Tab-separated table of C-alpha atoms and ligand atoms in Angstrom:
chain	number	residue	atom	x	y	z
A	1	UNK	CA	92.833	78.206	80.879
A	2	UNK	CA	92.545	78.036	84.677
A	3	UNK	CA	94.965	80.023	86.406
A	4	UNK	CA	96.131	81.354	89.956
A	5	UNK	CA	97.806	84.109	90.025
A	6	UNK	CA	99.876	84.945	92.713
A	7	UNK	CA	101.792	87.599	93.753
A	8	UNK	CA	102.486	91.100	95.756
A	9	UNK	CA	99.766	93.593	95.847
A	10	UNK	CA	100.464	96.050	93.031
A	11	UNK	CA	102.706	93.282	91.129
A	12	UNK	CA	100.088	93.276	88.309
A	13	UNK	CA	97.629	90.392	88.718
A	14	UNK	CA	94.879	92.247	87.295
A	15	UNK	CA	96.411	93.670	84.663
A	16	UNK	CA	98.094	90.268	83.389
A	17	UNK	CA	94.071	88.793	83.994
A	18	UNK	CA	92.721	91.766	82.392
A	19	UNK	CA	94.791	90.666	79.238
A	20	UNK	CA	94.452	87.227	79.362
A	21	UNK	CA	90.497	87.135	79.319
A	22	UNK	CA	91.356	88.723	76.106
A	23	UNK	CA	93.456	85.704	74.725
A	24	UNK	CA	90.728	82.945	75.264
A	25	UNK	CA	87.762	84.079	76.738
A	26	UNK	CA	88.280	82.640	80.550
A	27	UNK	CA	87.036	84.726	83.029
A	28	UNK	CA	88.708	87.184	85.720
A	29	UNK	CA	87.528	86.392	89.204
A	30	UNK	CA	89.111	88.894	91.731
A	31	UNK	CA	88.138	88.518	95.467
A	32	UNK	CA	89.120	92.113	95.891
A	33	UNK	CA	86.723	93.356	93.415
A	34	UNK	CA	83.504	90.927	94.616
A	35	UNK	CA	84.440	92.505	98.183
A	36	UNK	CA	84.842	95.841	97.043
A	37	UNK	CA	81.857	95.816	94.958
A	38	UNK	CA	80.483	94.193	98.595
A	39	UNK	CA	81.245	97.232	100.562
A	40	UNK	CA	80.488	99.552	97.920
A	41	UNK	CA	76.774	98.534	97.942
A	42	UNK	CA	76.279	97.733	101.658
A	43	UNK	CA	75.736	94.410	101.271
A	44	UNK	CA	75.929	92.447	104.384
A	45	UNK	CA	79.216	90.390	102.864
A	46	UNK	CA	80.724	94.254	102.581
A	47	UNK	CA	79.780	95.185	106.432
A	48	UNK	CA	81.885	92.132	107.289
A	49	UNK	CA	84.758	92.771	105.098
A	50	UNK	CA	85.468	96.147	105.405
A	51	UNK	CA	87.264	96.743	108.415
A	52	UNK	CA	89.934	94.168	107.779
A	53	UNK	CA	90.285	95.189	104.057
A	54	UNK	CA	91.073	99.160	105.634
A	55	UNK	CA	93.202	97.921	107.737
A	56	UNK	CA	94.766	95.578	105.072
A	57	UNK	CA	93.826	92.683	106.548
A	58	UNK	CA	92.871	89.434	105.508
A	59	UNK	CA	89.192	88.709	105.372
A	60	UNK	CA	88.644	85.971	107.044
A	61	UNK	CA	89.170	82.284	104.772
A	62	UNK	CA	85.129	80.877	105.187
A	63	UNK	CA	84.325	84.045	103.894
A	64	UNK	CA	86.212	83.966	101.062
A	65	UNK	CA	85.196	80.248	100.705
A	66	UNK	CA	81.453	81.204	100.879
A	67	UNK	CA	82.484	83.230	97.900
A	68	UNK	CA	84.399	81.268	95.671
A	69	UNK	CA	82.125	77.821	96.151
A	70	UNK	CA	79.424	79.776	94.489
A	71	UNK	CA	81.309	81.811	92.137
A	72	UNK	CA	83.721	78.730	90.667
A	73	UNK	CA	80.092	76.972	89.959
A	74	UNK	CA	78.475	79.775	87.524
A	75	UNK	CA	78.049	79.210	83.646
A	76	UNK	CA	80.905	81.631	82.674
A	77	UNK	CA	83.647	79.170	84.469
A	78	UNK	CA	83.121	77.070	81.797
A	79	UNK	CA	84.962	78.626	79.461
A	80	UNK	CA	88.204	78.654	82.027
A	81	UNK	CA	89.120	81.344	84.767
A	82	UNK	CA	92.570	83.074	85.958
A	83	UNK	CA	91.956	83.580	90.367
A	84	UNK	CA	93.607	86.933	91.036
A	85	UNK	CA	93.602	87.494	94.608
A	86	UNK	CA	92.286	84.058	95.547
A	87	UNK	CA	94.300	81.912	97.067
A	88	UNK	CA	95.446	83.993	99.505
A	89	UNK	CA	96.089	81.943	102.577
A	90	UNK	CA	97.354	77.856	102.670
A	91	UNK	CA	94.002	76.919	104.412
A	92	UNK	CA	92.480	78.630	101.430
A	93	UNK	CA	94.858	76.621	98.995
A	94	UNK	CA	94.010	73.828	100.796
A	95	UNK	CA	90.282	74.081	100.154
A	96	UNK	CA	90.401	75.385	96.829
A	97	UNK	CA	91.950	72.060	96.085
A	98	UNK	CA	89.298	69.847	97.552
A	99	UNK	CA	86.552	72.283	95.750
A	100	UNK	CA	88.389	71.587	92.384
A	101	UNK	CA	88.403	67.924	92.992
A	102	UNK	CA	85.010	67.738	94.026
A	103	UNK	CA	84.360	69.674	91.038
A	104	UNK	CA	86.633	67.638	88.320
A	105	UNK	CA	88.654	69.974	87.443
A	106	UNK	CA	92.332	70.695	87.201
A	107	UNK	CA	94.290	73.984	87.649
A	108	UNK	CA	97.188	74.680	84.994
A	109	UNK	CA	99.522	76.547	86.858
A	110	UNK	CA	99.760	78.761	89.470
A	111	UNK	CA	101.798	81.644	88.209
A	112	UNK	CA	104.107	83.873	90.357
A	113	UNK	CA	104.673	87.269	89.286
A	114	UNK	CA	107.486	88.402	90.889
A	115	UNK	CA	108.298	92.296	91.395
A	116	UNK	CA	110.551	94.217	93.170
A	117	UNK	CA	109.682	95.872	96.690
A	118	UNK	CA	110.437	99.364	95.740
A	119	UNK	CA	109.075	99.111	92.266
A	120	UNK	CA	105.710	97.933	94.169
A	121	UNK	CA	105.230	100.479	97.073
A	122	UNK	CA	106.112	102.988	93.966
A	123	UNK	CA	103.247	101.459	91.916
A	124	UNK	CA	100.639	101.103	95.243
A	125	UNK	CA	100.940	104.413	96.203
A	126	UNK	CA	100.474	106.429	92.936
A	127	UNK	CA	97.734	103.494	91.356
A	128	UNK	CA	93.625	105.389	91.698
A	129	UNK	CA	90.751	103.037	90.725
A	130	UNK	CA	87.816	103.665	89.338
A	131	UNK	CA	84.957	103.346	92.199
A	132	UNK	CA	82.486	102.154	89.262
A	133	UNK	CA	84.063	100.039	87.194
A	134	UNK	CA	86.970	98.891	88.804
A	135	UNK	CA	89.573	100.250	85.894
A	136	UNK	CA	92.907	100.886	87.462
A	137	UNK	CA	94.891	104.063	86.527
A	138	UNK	CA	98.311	105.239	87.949
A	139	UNK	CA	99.093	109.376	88.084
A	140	UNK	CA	102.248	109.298	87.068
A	141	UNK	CA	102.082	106.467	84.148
A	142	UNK	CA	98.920	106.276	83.363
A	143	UNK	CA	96.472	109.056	84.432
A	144	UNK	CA	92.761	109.157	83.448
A	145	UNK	CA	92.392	111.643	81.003
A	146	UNK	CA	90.383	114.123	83.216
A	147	UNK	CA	91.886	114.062	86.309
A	148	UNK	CA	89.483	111.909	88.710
A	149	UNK	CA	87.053	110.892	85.958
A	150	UNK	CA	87.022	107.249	84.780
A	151	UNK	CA	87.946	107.001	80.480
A	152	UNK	CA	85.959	103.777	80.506
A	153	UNK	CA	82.391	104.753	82.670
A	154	UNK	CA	82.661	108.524	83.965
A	155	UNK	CA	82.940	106.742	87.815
A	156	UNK	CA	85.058	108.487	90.441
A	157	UNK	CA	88.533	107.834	90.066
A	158	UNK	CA	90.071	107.385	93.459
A	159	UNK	CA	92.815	106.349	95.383
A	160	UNK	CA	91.621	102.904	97.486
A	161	UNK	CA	90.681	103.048	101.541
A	162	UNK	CA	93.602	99.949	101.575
A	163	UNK	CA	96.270	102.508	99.335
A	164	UNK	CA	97.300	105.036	102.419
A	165	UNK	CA	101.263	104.081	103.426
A	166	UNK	CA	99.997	102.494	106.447
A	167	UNK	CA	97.377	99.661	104.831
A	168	UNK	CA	100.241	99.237	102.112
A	169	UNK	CA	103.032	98.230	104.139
A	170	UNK	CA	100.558	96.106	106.558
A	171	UNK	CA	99.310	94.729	102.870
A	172	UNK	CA	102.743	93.491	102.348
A	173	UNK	CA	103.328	91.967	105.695
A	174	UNK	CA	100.419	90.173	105.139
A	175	UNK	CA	101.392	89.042	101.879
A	176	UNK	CA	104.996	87.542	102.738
A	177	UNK	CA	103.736	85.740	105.812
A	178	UNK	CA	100.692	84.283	104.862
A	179	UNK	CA	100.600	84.479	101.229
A	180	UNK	CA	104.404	83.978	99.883
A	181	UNK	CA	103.997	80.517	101.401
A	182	UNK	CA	101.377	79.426	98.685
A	183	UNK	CA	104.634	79.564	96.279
A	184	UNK	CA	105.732	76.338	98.174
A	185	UNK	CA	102.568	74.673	98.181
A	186	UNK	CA	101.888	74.942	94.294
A	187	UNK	CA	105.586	73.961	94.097
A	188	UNK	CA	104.997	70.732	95.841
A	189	UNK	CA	101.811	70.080	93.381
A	190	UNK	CA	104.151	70.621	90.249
A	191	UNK	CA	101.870	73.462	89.703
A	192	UNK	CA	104.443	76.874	90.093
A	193	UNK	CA	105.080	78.753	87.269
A	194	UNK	CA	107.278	81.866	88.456
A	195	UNK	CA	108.152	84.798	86.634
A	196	UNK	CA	109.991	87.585	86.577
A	197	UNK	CA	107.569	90.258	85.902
A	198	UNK	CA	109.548	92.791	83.848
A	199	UNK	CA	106.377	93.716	82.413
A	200	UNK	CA	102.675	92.426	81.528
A	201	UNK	CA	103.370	90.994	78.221
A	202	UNK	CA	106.632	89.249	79.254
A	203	UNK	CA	104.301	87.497	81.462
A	204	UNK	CA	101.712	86.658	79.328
A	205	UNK	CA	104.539	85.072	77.212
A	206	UNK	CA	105.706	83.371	79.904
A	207	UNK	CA	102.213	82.230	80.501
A	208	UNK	CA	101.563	80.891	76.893
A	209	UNK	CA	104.943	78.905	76.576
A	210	UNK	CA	103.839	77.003	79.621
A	211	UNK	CA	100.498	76.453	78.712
A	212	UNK	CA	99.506	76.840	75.201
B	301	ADP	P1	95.794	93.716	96.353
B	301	ADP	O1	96.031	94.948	95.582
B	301	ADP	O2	96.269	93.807	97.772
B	301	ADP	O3	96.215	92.465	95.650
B	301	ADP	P2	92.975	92.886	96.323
B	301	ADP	O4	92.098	93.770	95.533
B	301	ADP	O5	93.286	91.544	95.794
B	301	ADP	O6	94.259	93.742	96.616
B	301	ADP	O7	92.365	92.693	97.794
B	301	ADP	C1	91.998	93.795	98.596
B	301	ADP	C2	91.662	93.316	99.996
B	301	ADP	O8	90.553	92.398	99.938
B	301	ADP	C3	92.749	92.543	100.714
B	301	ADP	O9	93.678	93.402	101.348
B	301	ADP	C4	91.934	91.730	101.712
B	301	ADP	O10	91.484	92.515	102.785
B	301	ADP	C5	90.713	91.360	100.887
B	301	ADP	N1	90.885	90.087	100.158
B	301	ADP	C6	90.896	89.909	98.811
B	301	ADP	N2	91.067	88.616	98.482
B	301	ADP	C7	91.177	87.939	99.659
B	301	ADP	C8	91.375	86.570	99.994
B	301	ADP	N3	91.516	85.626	99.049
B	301	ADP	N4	91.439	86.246	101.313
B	301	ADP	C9	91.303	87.179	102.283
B	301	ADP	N5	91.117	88.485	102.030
B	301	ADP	C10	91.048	88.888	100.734
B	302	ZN	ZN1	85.050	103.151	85.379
């Protein structure tokens, strides 16, 4: 299948793509993680991103473009992919759609995975990822099992640059004035799919009565 996923920071979009790759094989593709892993290794890509993803800015969209042209053309695309993170902004909607055409190909749905404000700034501030792998954890509902030590790799377990109060709430911002318009967009394309997210597998449900 090939999926956006939209939504909130913290309203689950990796964890719903996390289980979906599961389901048939499509890849995850999360701009956060490429940039991450960006900064993490110095790359010149991660000297340009990082001060705007501290800050919880937006990197800017011909970066992200730069990205995605390259990464939508590799081998494992083939087999579908579910964008978490990406599109982010309507210029990048906008030339995500002209890629795809260029390309052939047709989205099935952009899915909306609505959560509750509280329930999110709840969820942002307690989630630590792993530095290595990118596994997410949360202290309170689901803590590593050593404290700090990734269960999947043995990376660092750590609470992200963007995850003090101040990046979060300038992470939501961001999101509801230039993200939360995308819902519109994908409406107007008969694309939207929203849904309630009560919790990962009530969205994957969703998911597969729409599209399987
Ligand atoms: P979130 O938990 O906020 O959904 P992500 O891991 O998707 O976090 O993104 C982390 C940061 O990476 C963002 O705050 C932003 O700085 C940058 N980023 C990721 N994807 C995009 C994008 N499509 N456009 C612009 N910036 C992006
Ligand atoms: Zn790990």
């Amino acid at each position: 299948m090939k999926l956006i996923l939209l939504g909130a920071p913290g309203a689950g979009k990796g964890t719903v793509a996390k289980l979906l790759t599961k389901i048939d094989g499509s890849v995850q593709i999360s701009t956060g993680d490429i940039l991450r892993n960006a900064v993490a290794a110095g790359t010149e890509l991660g000297k340009q991103a990082q001060t705007a993803m501290n800050a919880g800015d937006l990197v800017s969209d011909d970066l992200i473009m730069g990205i995605m042209e390259q990464r939508l053309q590799e081998d494992d695309c083939k087999s579908g992919y579910l964008l978490d993170g990406f599109p982010r902004t309507i210029p990048q909607a906008k030339a995500l759609k002209a890629l795809l055409e260029k390309m052939g190909e047709t989205l099935d749905a952009a899915v909306e995975i609505d959560v509750a404000r509280d329930v999110i700034l709840d969820r942002l501030t307690t989630r630590r990822t792993c530095s290595d792998c990118g596994e997410i954890y949360n202290i309170k509902s689901n803590p590593a099992k050593v404290d700090g030590v990734c269960d999947k790799c043995g990376g660092a377990v750590v609470q992200r640059d963007d995850e003090t109060i101040e990046a979060i709430s300038n992470r939501l911002n961001v999101y509801n004035e230039q993200t939360a318009p995308l819902v519109g967009f994908y409406q107007a394309e008969d694309l939207l799919l929203s849904v309630d997210a009560t919790s990962s597998e009530a969205v994957i449900s969703a998911i597969q009565a729409k599209i399987c």
